[in-house]
Amino acid sequence: RGQRLDRVDTQLTVEPTIIAGAIATAGAAAWWVSGSEEREKKAKYSEWEARERENQLERESLAYIEPKEQWTEEKLKPYNGDDETGPILLAVKGDVFNVWKGRNFYGKGAEYNIMAGRDATRFLAKNRLEEETEEERCKELNIAERASVEAWYWTIKNKYEIVGKLAGYDPKTTEM
């Protein structure tokens, strides 16, 4: 009890650069942790993209058809979209296209399936999705219908691969 404790004052001096470094390190650590969710999403998206590329290549190989110099309307019929993975062919203005990439338009049960596996020129010219009567089929296309099929032709040509020519097509029936 008789001892006296002397109090010693100590002072810790820290360089300002050390304090700044510690704050920067803490900030970087917080930034890194907060971005981990974003990095995880990017990694998952990259994996999904790779799988999607593989699936696309597989679909493309299943829908591939060897181009031919000429196709008859009879030879187009089997490619009417009934096969859920195979090629879908249609002819427009004498060119035959593989429209498999538009399976959602031309495949079985789709809105434009009536055009698959055949010459779709008159459907596109008339903007119709019903069969023509024999009398209608005998009539020449008017200028508006020829313009319509021309516009459709270029739309289809810019989207799908040409795999040949349609035998017996007369270009005079659609020329402007």
Short mmCIF file of N, CA and C in Angstrom, two decimals:
data_model
loop_
_atom_site.label_atom_id
_atom_site.label_comp_id
_atom_site.label_asym_id
_atom_site.label_seq_id
_atom_site.Cartn_x
_atom_site.Cartn_y
_atom_site.Cartn_z
N ARG A 1 0.80 -1.17 0.00
CA ARG A 1 0.00 0.00 0.00
C ARG A 1 0.85 1.24 0.00
N GLY A 2 1.88 1.13 0.41
CA GLY A 2 2.72 2.28 0.50
C GLY A 2 3.45 2.55 -0.81
N GLN A 3 3.27 1.71 -1.76
CA GLN A 3 3.96 1.96 -3.03
C GLN A 3 3.19 2.93 -3.88
N ARG A 4 3.92 3.66 -4.52
CA ARG A 4 3.30 4.65 -5.38
C ARG A 4 3.59 4.28 -6.83
N LEU A 5 2.56 4.26 -7.59
CA LEU A 5 2.74 3.96 -9.01
C LEU A 5 2.85 5.27 -9.75
N ASP A 6 3.88 5.34 -10.50
CA ASP A 6 4.05 6.55 -11.31
C ASP A 6 3.39 6.33 -12.67
N ARG A 7 2.81 7.33 -13.05
CA ARG A 7 2.12 7.27 -14.33
C ARG A 7 3.07 7.75 -15.42
N VAL A 8 3.12 6.94 -16.47
CA VAL A 8 4.01 7.29 -17.56
C VAL A 8 3.14 7.60 -18.77
N ASP A 9 3.34 8.74 -19.34
CA ASP A 9 2.60 9.09 -20.56
C ASP A 9 3.37 8.59 -21.76
N THR A 10 2.64 7.88 -22.62
CA THR A 10 3.25 7.43 -23.88
C THR A 10 2.45 8.02 -25.02
N GLN A 11 3.14 8.24 -26.07
CA GLN A 11 2.49 8.83 -27.22
C GLN A 11 2.85 7.99 -28.44
N LEU A 12 1.80 7.63 -29.17
CA LEU A 12 2.00 6.85 -30.39
C LEU A 12 1.95 7.81 -31.55
N THR A 13 2.99 7.87 -32.29
CA THR A 13 3.00 8.75 -33.46
C THR A 13 3.00 7.89 -34.70
N VAL A 14 2.06 8.20 -35.54
CA VAL A 14 1.91 7.44 -36.78
C VAL A 14 2.02 8.41 -37.93
N GLU A 15 2.79 8.02 -38.89
CA GLU A 15 2.96 8.86 -40.07
C GLU A 15 1.63 8.99 -40.81
N PRO A 16 1.31 10.16 -41.34
CA PRO A 16 0.07 10.34 -42.10
C PRO A 16 -0.02 9.41 -43.31
N THR A 17 1.09 9.06 -43.91
CA THR A 17 1.06 8.16 -45.07
C THR A 17 0.60 6.76 -44.68
N ILE A 18 0.93 6.35 -43.47
CA ILE A 18 0.47 5.05 -43.00
C ILE A 18 -1.03 5.06 -42.78
N ILE A 19 -1.54 6.12 -42.23
CA ILE A 19 -2.98 6.26 -42.01
C ILE A 19 -3.69 6.26 -43.36
N ALA A 20 -3.17 7.02 -44.31
CA ALA A 20 -3.79 7.08 -45.65
C ALA A 20 -3.75 5.72 -46.31
N GLY A 21 -2.64 5.01 -46.14
CA GLY A 21 -2.51 3.67 -46.73
C GLY A 21 -3.52 2.70 -46.13
N ALA A 22 -3.72 2.77 -44.83
CA ALA A 22 -4.67 1.90 -44.14
C ALA A 22 -6.09 2.19 -44.61
N ILE A 23 -6.41 3.46 -44.75
CA ILE A 23 -7.75 3.84 -45.23
C ILE A 23 -7.95 3.34 -46.66
N ALA A 24 -6.94 3.52 -47.51
CA ALA A 24 -7.03 3.08 -48.91
C ALA A 24 -7.18 1.57 -48.98
N THR A 25 -6.45 0.84 -48.15
CA THR A 25 -6.54 -0.62 -48.13
C THR A 25 -7.93 -1.07 -47.69
N ALA A 26 -8.45 -0.43 -46.67
CA ALA A 26 -9.80 -0.77 -46.20
C ALA A 26 -10.83 -0.46 -47.28
N GLY A 27 -10.67 0.65 -47.96
CA GLY A 27 -11.60 1.02 -49.04
C GLY A 27 -11.53 0.03 -50.19
N ALA A 28 -10.32 -0.37 -50.57
CA ALA A 28 -10.15 -1.34 -51.66
C ALA A 28 -10.76 -2.69 -51.28
N ALA A 29 -10.56 -3.08 -50.04
CA ALA A 29 -11.14 -4.35 -49.58
C ALA A 29 -12.66 -4.29 -49.63
N ALA A 30 -13.24 -3.18 -49.21
CA ALA A 30 -14.70 -3.02 -49.25
C ALA A 30 -15.19 -3.04 -50.70
N TRP A 31 -14.46 -2.36 -51.59
CA TRP A 31 -14.84 -2.35 -53.01
C TRP A 31 -14.77 -3.75 -53.60
N TRP A 32 -13.72 -4.50 -53.28
CA TRP A 32 -13.55 -5.86 -53.80
C TRP A 32 -14.68 -6.76 -53.33
N VAL A 33 -15.00 -6.69 -52.06
CA VAL A 33 -16.07 -7.52 -51.51
C VAL A 33 -17.41 -7.14 -52.13
N SER A 34 -17.65 -5.84 -52.27
CA SER A 34 -18.94 -5.42 -52.83
C SER A 34 -19.08 -5.81 -54.29
N GLY A 35 -17.99 -5.98 -55.05
CA GLY A 35 -18.05 -6.35 -56.46
C GLY A 35 -18.05 -7.84 -56.70
N SER A 36 -17.94 -8.63 -55.66
CA SER A 36 -17.86 -10.09 -55.85
C SER A 36 -19.14 -10.65 -56.46
N GLU A 37 -20.27 -10.09 -56.10
CA GLU A 37 -21.54 -10.56 -56.67
C GLU A 37 -21.57 -10.29 -58.18
N GLU A 38 -21.10 -9.12 -58.57
CA GLU A 38 -21.07 -8.76 -59.99
C GLU A 38 -20.12 -9.67 -60.77
N ARG A 39 -18.95 -9.96 -60.19
CA ARG A 39 -17.99 -10.86 -60.84
C ARG A 39 -18.57 -12.26 -60.98
N GLU A 40 -19.31 -12.69 -59.97
CA GLU A 40 -19.95 -14.01 -60.01
C GLU A 40 -20.99 -14.06 -61.13
N LYS A 41 -21.77 -12.99 -61.27
CA LYS A 41 -22.77 -12.92 -62.34
C LYS A 41 -22.10 -12.97 -63.71
N LYS A 42 -21.00 -12.23 -63.86
CA LYS A 42 -20.28 -12.22 -65.14
C LYS A 42 -19.74 -13.60 -65.48
N ALA A 43 -19.22 -14.30 -64.49
CA ALA A 43 -18.69 -15.64 -64.72
C ALA A 43 -19.80 -16.59 -65.14
N LYS A 44 -20.95 -16.51 -64.47
CA LYS A 44 -22.09 -17.37 -64.83
C LYS A 44 -22.58 -17.04 -66.24
N TYR A 45 -22.62 -15.75 -66.58
CA TYR A 45 -23.06 -15.34 -67.91
C TYR A 45 -22.09 -15.86 -68.98
N SER A 46 -20.80 -15.81 -68.69
CA SER A 46 -19.80 -16.33 -69.64
C SER A 46 -20.01 -17.83 -69.86
N GLU A 47 -20.29 -18.56 -68.79
CA GLU A 47 -20.57 -20.00 -68.91
C GLU A 47 -21.81 -20.22 -69.76
N TRP A 48 -22.86 -19.45 -69.50
CA TRP A 48 -24.10 -19.58 -70.27
C TRP A 48 -23.86 -19.28 -71.74
N GLU A 49 -23.08 -18.22 -72.03
CA GLU A 49 -22.77 -17.87 -73.41
C GLU A 49 -22.05 -19.00 -74.12
N ALA A 50 -21.11 -19.63 -73.47
CA ALA A 50 -20.36 -20.75 -74.07
C ALA A 50 -21.30 -21.91 -74.37
N ARG A 51 -22.18 -22.24 -73.42
CA ARG A 51 -23.16 -23.33 -73.66
C ARG A 51 -24.09 -22.97 -74.81
N GLU A 52 -24.52 -21.70 -74.86
CA GLU A 52 -25.43 -21.25 -75.91
C GLU A 52 -24.76 -21.33 -77.28
N ARG A 53 -23.47 -20.98 -77.36
CA ARG A 53 -22.72 -21.10 -78.62
C ARG A 53 -22.67 -22.56 -79.07
N GLU A 54 -22.41 -23.46 -78.13
CA GLU A 54 -22.38 -24.89 -78.45
C GLU A 54 -23.74 -25.36 -78.95
N ASN A 55 -24.82 -24.96 -78.27
CA ASN A 55 -26.17 -25.33 -78.69
C ASN A 55 -26.48 -24.79 -80.07
N GLN A 56 -26.10 -23.55 -80.34
CA GLN A 56 -26.34 -22.93 -81.64
C GLN A 56 -25.62 -23.71 -82.75
N LEU A 57 -24.37 -24.09 -82.50
CA LEU A 57 -23.62 -24.86 -83.48
C LEU A 57 -24.25 -26.22 -83.73
N GLU A 58 -24.77 -26.83 -82.67
CA GLU A 58 -25.44 -28.12 -82.82
C GLU A 58 -26.73 -27.98 -83.63
N ARG A 59 -27.53 -26.94 -83.31
CA ARG A 59 -28.76 -26.70 -84.08
C ARG A 59 -28.45 -26.43 -85.54
N GLU A 60 -27.38 -25.66 -85.76
CA GLU A 60 -26.98 -25.33 -87.13
C GLU A 60 -26.57 -26.58 -87.90
N SER A 61 -25.84 -27.47 -87.26
CA SER A 61 -25.42 -28.70 -87.95
C SER A 61 -26.61 -29.62 -88.23
N LEU A 62 -27.58 -29.66 -87.32
CA LEU A 62 -28.77 -30.49 -87.55
C LEU A 62 -29.64 -29.93 -88.68
N ALA A 63 -29.64 -28.61 -88.84
CA ALA A 63 -30.49 -27.97 -89.85
C ALA A 63 -29.76 -27.76 -91.18
N TYR A 64 -28.52 -28.17 -91.25
CA TYR A 64 -27.76 -27.98 -92.49
C TYR A 64 -28.32 -28.87 -93.60
N ILE A 65 -28.35 -28.33 -94.80
CA ILE A 65 -28.71 -29.12 -95.97
C ILE A 65 -27.75 -28.76 -97.09
N GLU A 66 -27.30 -29.76 -97.78
CA GLU A 66 -26.36 -29.56 -98.89
C GLU A 66 -27.04 -28.74 -99.98
N PRO A 67 -26.48 -27.60 -100.35
CA PRO A 67 -27.07 -26.83 -101.45
C PRO A 67 -27.10 -27.63 -102.74
N LYS A 68 -28.13 -27.40 -103.54
CA LYS A 68 -28.27 -28.07 -104.84
C LYS A 68 -28.40 -26.98 -105.90
N GLU A 69 -28.04 -27.34 -107.11
CA GLU A 69 -28.18 -26.38 -108.19
C GLU A 69 -29.66 -26.06 -108.41
N GLN A 70 -30.50 -27.10 -108.41
CA GLN A 70 -31.94 -26.89 -108.60
C GLN A 70 -32.75 -27.77 -107.65
N TRP A 71 -33.88 -27.21 -107.25
CA TRP A 71 -34.85 -27.92 -106.43
C TRP A 71 -36.18 -27.91 -107.17
N THR A 72 -36.89 -29.01 -107.11
CA THR A 72 -38.26 -29.03 -107.63
C THR A 72 -39.19 -28.76 -106.46
N GLU A 73 -40.41 -28.36 -106.78
CA GLU A 73 -41.38 -28.14 -105.69
C GLU A 73 -41.61 -29.44 -104.92
N GLU A 74 -41.57 -30.56 -105.60
CA GLU A 74 -41.75 -31.86 -104.96
C GLU A 74 -40.63 -32.13 -103.95
N LYS A 75 -39.40 -31.76 -104.30
CA LYS A 75 -38.25 -31.99 -103.41
C LYS A 75 -38.26 -31.04 -102.21
N LEU A 76 -38.98 -29.93 -102.30
CA LEU A 76 -39.08 -29.00 -101.17
C LEU A 76 -40.04 -29.51 -100.09
N LYS A 77 -41.05 -30.27 -100.49
CA LYS A 77 -42.14 -30.67 -99.58
C LYS A 77 -41.69 -31.29 -98.26
N PRO A 78 -40.70 -32.20 -98.25
CA PRO A 78 -40.30 -32.79 -96.97
C PRO A 78 -39.71 -31.79 -95.97
N TYR A 79 -39.32 -30.63 -96.43
CA TYR A 79 -38.67 -29.63 -95.57
C TYR A 79 -39.66 -28.55 -95.17
N ASN A 80 -40.81 -28.99 -94.67
CA ASN A 80 -41.94 -28.11 -94.36
C ASN A 80 -42.04 -27.72 -92.89
N GLY A 81 -40.99 -27.99 -92.12
CA GLY A 81 -41.00 -27.59 -90.71
C GLY A 81 -41.50 -28.65 -89.76
N ASP A 82 -41.94 -29.79 -90.29
CA ASP A 82 -42.42 -30.86 -89.40
C ASP A 82 -41.29 -31.44 -88.55
N ASP A 83 -40.09 -31.53 -89.11
CA ASP A 83 -38.92 -31.99 -88.37
C ASP A 83 -38.48 -30.84 -87.47
N GLU A 84 -38.52 -31.05 -86.17
CA GLU A 84 -38.27 -29.96 -85.22
C GLU A 84 -36.81 -29.50 -85.15
N THR A 85 -35.90 -30.25 -85.76
CA THR A 85 -34.49 -29.83 -85.73
C THR A 85 -33.88 -29.70 -87.12
N GLY A 86 -34.55 -30.20 -88.14
CA GLY A 86 -33.99 -30.22 -89.49
C GLY A 86 -34.18 -28.91 -90.24
N PRO A 87 -33.72 -28.92 -91.49
CA PRO A 87 -33.85 -27.72 -92.31
C PRO A 87 -35.32 -27.42 -92.66
N ILE A 88 -35.59 -26.15 -92.91
CA ILE A 88 -36.90 -25.71 -93.40
C ILE A 88 -36.63 -24.91 -94.67
N LEU A 89 -37.19 -25.37 -95.77
CA LEU A 89 -36.93 -24.71 -97.04
C LEU A 89 -38.17 -24.00 -97.55
N LEU A 90 -37.95 -22.88 -98.21
CA LEU A 90 -39.02 -22.21 -98.96
C LEU A 90 -38.38 -21.47 -100.10
N ALA A 91 -39.15 -21.30 -101.17
CA ALA A 91 -38.65 -20.60 -102.35
C ALA A 91 -39.35 -19.25 -102.46
N VAL A 92 -38.57 -18.26 -102.89
CA VAL A 92 -39.10 -16.92 -103.16
C VAL A 92 -38.40 -16.42 -104.42
N LYS A 93 -39.20 -16.06 -105.42
CA LYS A 93 -38.67 -15.53 -106.68
C LYS A 93 -37.58 -16.42 -107.27
N GLY A 94 -37.76 -17.72 -107.19
CA GLY A 94 -36.83 -18.65 -107.81
C GLY A 94 -35.63 -19.05 -106.99
N ASP A 95 -35.40 -18.42 -105.86
CA ASP A 95 -34.31 -18.83 -104.97
C ASP A 95 -34.89 -19.67 -103.84
N VAL A 96 -34.17 -20.73 -103.47
CA VAL A 96 -34.59 -21.61 -102.37
C VAL A 96 -33.74 -21.25 -101.15
N PHE A 97 -34.41 -21.00 -100.04
CA PHE A 97 -33.77 -20.58 -98.80
C PHE A 97 -33.95 -21.64 -97.72
N ASN A 98 -32.92 -21.82 -96.89
CA ASN A 98 -33.04 -22.62 -95.68
C ASN A 98 -33.34 -21.63 -94.55
N VAL A 99 -34.58 -21.63 -94.09
CA VAL A 99 -35.04 -20.65 -93.09
C VAL A 99 -35.10 -21.26 -91.68
N TRP A 100 -34.24 -22.24 -91.41
CA TRP A 100 -34.27 -22.92 -90.11
C TRP A 100 -34.09 -21.94 -88.94
N LYS A 101 -33.34 -20.84 -89.15
CA LYS A 101 -33.15 -19.87 -88.07
C LYS A 101 -34.46 -19.19 -87.69
N GLY A 102 -35.43 -19.21 -88.58
CA GLY A 102 -36.74 -18.64 -88.31
C GLY A 102 -37.77 -19.71 -87.97
N ARG A 103 -37.30 -20.78 -87.34
CA ARG A 103 -38.19 -21.90 -86.99
C ARG A 103 -39.43 -21.43 -86.24
N ASN A 104 -39.28 -20.39 -85.42
CA ASN A 104 -40.43 -19.87 -84.68
C ASN A 104 -41.46 -19.23 -85.62
N PHE A 105 -41.07 -18.88 -86.85
CA PHE A 105 -42.01 -18.35 -87.84
C PHE A 105 -42.53 -19.43 -88.78
N TYR A 106 -41.62 -20.33 -89.22
CA TYR A 106 -41.93 -21.28 -90.29
C TYR A 106 -42.10 -22.73 -89.84
N GLY A 107 -41.77 -23.03 -88.59
CA GLY A 107 -41.84 -24.40 -88.10
C GLY A 107 -43.28 -24.88 -87.91
N LYS A 108 -43.39 -26.13 -87.54
CA LYS A 108 -44.70 -26.76 -87.33
C LYS A 108 -45.53 -25.95 -86.33
N GLY A 109 -46.74 -25.59 -86.73
CA GLY A 109 -47.66 -24.85 -85.87
C GLY A 109 -47.40 -23.35 -85.84
N ALA A 110 -46.35 -22.88 -86.50
CA ALA A 110 -46.03 -21.44 -86.49
C ALA A 110 -46.89 -20.69 -87.52
N GLU A 111 -46.93 -19.39 -87.36
CA GLU A 111 -47.81 -18.55 -88.17
C GLU A 111 -47.57 -18.67 -89.68
N TYR A 112 -46.31 -18.75 -90.10
CA TYR A 112 -46.00 -18.79 -91.53
C TYR A 112 -45.66 -20.20 -92.03
N ASN A 113 -46.01 -21.21 -91.27
CA ASN A 113 -45.72 -22.58 -91.66
C ASN A 113 -46.32 -22.96 -93.01
N ILE A 114 -47.39 -22.33 -93.40
CA ILE A 114 -48.02 -22.63 -94.68
C ILE A 114 -47.05 -22.40 -95.85
N MET A 115 -46.04 -21.56 -95.66
CA MET A 115 -45.08 -21.25 -96.72
C MET A 115 -43.91 -22.23 -96.77
N ALA A 116 -43.73 -23.00 -95.72
CA ALA A 116 -42.57 -23.89 -95.63
C ALA A 116 -42.73 -25.10 -96.54
N GLY A 117 -41.62 -25.50 -97.14
CA GLY A 117 -41.63 -26.69 -97.99
C GLY A 117 -42.26 -26.45 -99.36
N ARG A 118 -42.26 -25.19 -99.80
CA ARG A 118 -42.90 -24.88 -101.09
C ARG A 118 -42.46 -23.52 -101.62
N ASP A 119 -43.01 -23.15 -102.77
CA ASP A 119 -42.77 -21.82 -103.33
C ASP A 119 -43.70 -20.85 -102.62
N ALA A 120 -43.12 -19.92 -101.88
CA ALA A 120 -43.90 -18.97 -101.08
C ALA A 120 -44.10 -17.63 -101.79
N THR A 121 -43.68 -17.54 -103.04
CA THR A 121 -43.70 -16.26 -103.75
C THR A 121 -45.08 -15.61 -103.74
N ARG A 122 -46.12 -16.34 -104.09
CA ARG A 122 -47.45 -15.73 -104.19
C ARG A 122 -48.03 -15.41 -102.81
N PHE A 123 -47.72 -16.21 -101.80
CA PHE A 123 -48.16 -15.88 -100.44
C PHE A 123 -47.60 -14.52 -100.03
N LEU A 124 -46.30 -14.34 -100.28
CA LEU A 124 -45.63 -13.10 -99.89
C LEU A 124 -46.11 -11.92 -100.74
N ALA A 125 -46.33 -12.16 -102.02
CA ALA A 125 -46.80 -11.09 -102.91
C ALA A 125 -48.16 -10.58 -102.47
N LYS A 126 -49.02 -11.49 -102.07
CA LYS A 126 -50.39 -11.13 -101.71
C LYS A 126 -50.56 -10.88 -100.21
N ASN A 127 -49.50 -11.10 -99.45
CA ASN A 127 -49.57 -10.95 -97.99
C ASN A 127 -50.73 -11.76 -97.42
N ARG A 128 -50.82 -13.00 -97.87
CA ARG A 128 -51.91 -13.90 -97.44
C ARG A 128 -51.32 -15.16 -96.83
N LEU A 129 -52.06 -15.72 -95.92
CA LEU A 129 -51.65 -16.97 -95.30
C LEU A 129 -52.69 -18.06 -95.56
N GLU A 130 -53.46 -17.89 -96.62
CA GLU A 130 -54.43 -18.91 -97.02
C GLU A 130 -54.11 -19.34 -98.45
N GLU A 131 -54.49 -20.56 -98.76
CA GLU A 131 -54.30 -21.07 -100.12
C GLU A 131 -55.13 -20.24 -101.10
N GLU A 132 -54.60 -20.06 -102.30
CA GLU A 132 -55.36 -19.38 -103.35
C GLU A 132 -56.28 -20.38 -104.02
N THR A 133 -57.36 -19.87 -104.58
CA THR A 133 -58.22 -20.72 -105.39
C THR A 133 -57.54 -20.93 -106.74
N GLU A 134 -58.02 -21.89 -107.50
CA GLU A 134 -57.46 -22.13 -108.84
C GLU A 134 -57.58 -20.88 -109.69
N GLU A 135 -58.71 -20.20 -109.59
CA GLU A 135 -58.93 -18.97 -110.36
C GLU A 135 -57.91 -17.90 -109.97
N GLU A 136 -57.65 -17.73 -108.67
CA GLU A 136 -56.68 -16.73 -108.21
C GLU A 136 -55.27 -17.07 -108.68
N ARG A 137 -54.93 -18.36 -108.66
CA ARG A 137 -53.59 -18.79 -109.09
C ARG A 137 -53.32 -18.47 -110.55
N CYS A 138 -54.36 -18.43 -111.35
CA CYS A 138 -54.22 -18.16 -112.79
C CYS A 138 -53.99 -16.69 -113.10
N LYS A 139 -54.32 -15.80 -112.16
CA LYS A 139 -54.17 -14.36 -112.39
C LYS A 139 -52.72 -13.94 -112.17
N GLU A 140 -52.25 -13.04 -113.04
CA GLU A 140 -50.92 -12.49 -112.86
C GLU A 140 -50.89 -11.57 -111.64
N LEU A 141 -49.70 -11.42 -111.08
CA LEU A 141 -49.54 -10.49 -109.95
C LEU A 141 -49.59 -9.06 -110.47
N ASN A 142 -50.28 -8.19 -109.73
CA ASN A 142 -50.32 -6.78 -110.14
C ASN A 142 -49.04 -6.09 -109.64
N ILE A 143 -48.88 -4.83 -109.98
CA ILE A 143 -47.65 -4.10 -109.65
C ILE A 143 -47.43 -3.99 -108.14
N ALA A 144 -48.49 -3.79 -107.38
CA ALA A 144 -48.36 -3.70 -105.92
C ALA A 144 -47.91 -5.05 -105.34
N GLU A 145 -48.45 -6.13 -105.85
CA GLU A 145 -48.06 -7.46 -105.38
C GLU A 145 -46.62 -7.77 -105.76
N ARG A 146 -46.20 -7.34 -106.92
CA ARG A 146 -44.81 -7.54 -107.35
C ARG A 146 -43.86 -6.74 -106.46
N ALA A 147 -44.26 -5.54 -106.10
CA ALA A 147 -43.45 -4.73 -105.20
C ALA A 147 -43.38 -5.38 -103.82
N SER A 148 -44.49 -5.92 -103.37
CA SER A 148 -44.53 -6.58 -102.07
C SER A 148 -43.59 -7.78 -102.02
N VAL A 149 -43.64 -8.62 -103.05
CA VAL A 149 -42.78 -9.80 -103.05
C VAL A 149 -41.31 -9.40 -103.18
N GLU A 150 -41.05 -8.30 -103.85
CA GLU A 150 -39.67 -7.81 -103.97
C GLU A 150 -39.13 -7.42 -102.59
N ALA A 151 -39.95 -6.71 -101.83
CA ALA A 151 -39.53 -6.32 -100.47
C ALA A 151 -39.31 -7.55 -99.59
N TRP A 152 -40.23 -8.51 -99.66
CA TRP A 152 -40.08 -9.74 -98.88
C TRP A 152 -38.84 -10.52 -99.31
N TYR A 153 -38.59 -10.56 -100.61
CA TYR A 153 -37.43 -11.29 -101.13
C TYR A 153 -36.14 -10.76 -100.48
N TRP A 154 -35.98 -9.45 -100.45
CA TRP A 154 -34.75 -8.88 -99.91
C TRP A 154 -34.66 -9.07 -98.39
N THR A 155 -35.79 -9.03 -97.73
CA THR A 155 -35.78 -9.30 -96.28
C THR A 155 -35.30 -10.73 -96.03
N ILE A 156 -35.86 -11.67 -96.76
CA ILE A 156 -35.49 -13.08 -96.57
C ILE A 156 -34.05 -13.33 -97.02
N LYS A 157 -33.66 -12.75 -98.13
CA LYS A 157 -32.30 -12.94 -98.64
C LYS A 157 -31.25 -12.43 -97.65
N ASN A 158 -31.57 -11.35 -96.94
CA ASN A 158 -30.62 -10.80 -95.97
C ASN A 158 -30.58 -11.59 -94.66
N LYS A 159 -31.54 -12.48 -94.43
CA LYS A 159 -31.59 -13.23 -93.17
C LYS A 159 -31.19 -14.69 -93.30
N TYR A 160 -31.46 -15.29 -94.47
CA TYR A 160 -31.32 -16.74 -94.60
C TYR A 160 -30.40 -17.13 -95.75
N GLU A 161 -29.92 -18.35 -95.67
CA GLU A 161 -28.98 -18.88 -96.66
C GLU A 161 -29.72 -19.41 -97.89
N ILE A 162 -29.22 -19.07 -99.07
CA ILE A 162 -29.75 -19.62 -100.32
C ILE A 162 -29.11 -20.98 -100.52
N VAL A 163 -29.94 -22.00 -100.80
CA VAL A 163 -29.43 -23.36 -101.00
C VAL A 163 -29.70 -23.88 -102.40
N GLY A 164 -30.13 -23.00 -103.30
CA GLY A 164 -30.33 -23.42 -104.69
C GLY A 164 -31.38 -22.58 -105.38
N LYS A 165 -31.73 -23.04 -106.58
CA LYS A 165 -32.74 -22.38 -107.41
C LYS A 165 -33.95 -23.30 -107.54
N LEU A 166 -35.11 -22.68 -107.74
CA LEU A 166 -36.35 -23.44 -107.94
C LEU A 166 -36.50 -23.75 -109.42
N ALA A 167 -36.61 -25.01 -109.75
CA ALA A 167 -36.77 -25.44 -111.14
C ALA A 167 -38.10 -24.92 -111.68
N GLY A 168 -38.09 -24.43 -112.90
CA GLY A 168 -39.32 -24.01 -113.56
C GLY A 168 -39.79 -22.61 -113.20
N TYR A 169 -39.05 -21.88 -112.39
CA TYR A 169 -39.48 -20.54 -112.01
C TYR A 169 -39.32 -19.60 -113.21
N ASP A 170 -40.34 -18.81 -113.47
CA ASP A 170 -40.31 -17.84 -114.56
C ASP A 170 -40.18 -16.44 -113.96
N PRO A 171 -39.03 -15.79 -114.11
CA PRO A 171 -38.83 -14.47 -113.50
C PRO A 171 -39.78 -13.39 -114.03
N LYS A 172 -40.37 -13.61 -115.18
CA LYS A 172 -41.31 -12.64 -115.74
C LYS A 172 -42.55 -12.51 -114.87
N THR A 173 -42.85 -13.52 -114.07
CA THR A 173 -44.06 -13.47 -113.24
C THR A 173 -43.95 -12.49 -112.08
N THR A 174 -42.70 -12.10 -111.76
CA THR A 174 -42.52 -11.20 -110.62
C THR A 174 -41.72 -9.95 -110.95
N GLU A 175 -41.25 -9.82 -112.17
CA GLU A 175 -40.41 -8.65 -112.48
C GLU A 175 -41.25 -7.38 -112.47
N MET A 176 -40.59 -6.29 -112.13
CA MET A 176 -41.28 -4.99 -112.01
C MET A 176 -41.42 -4.33 -113.35
#
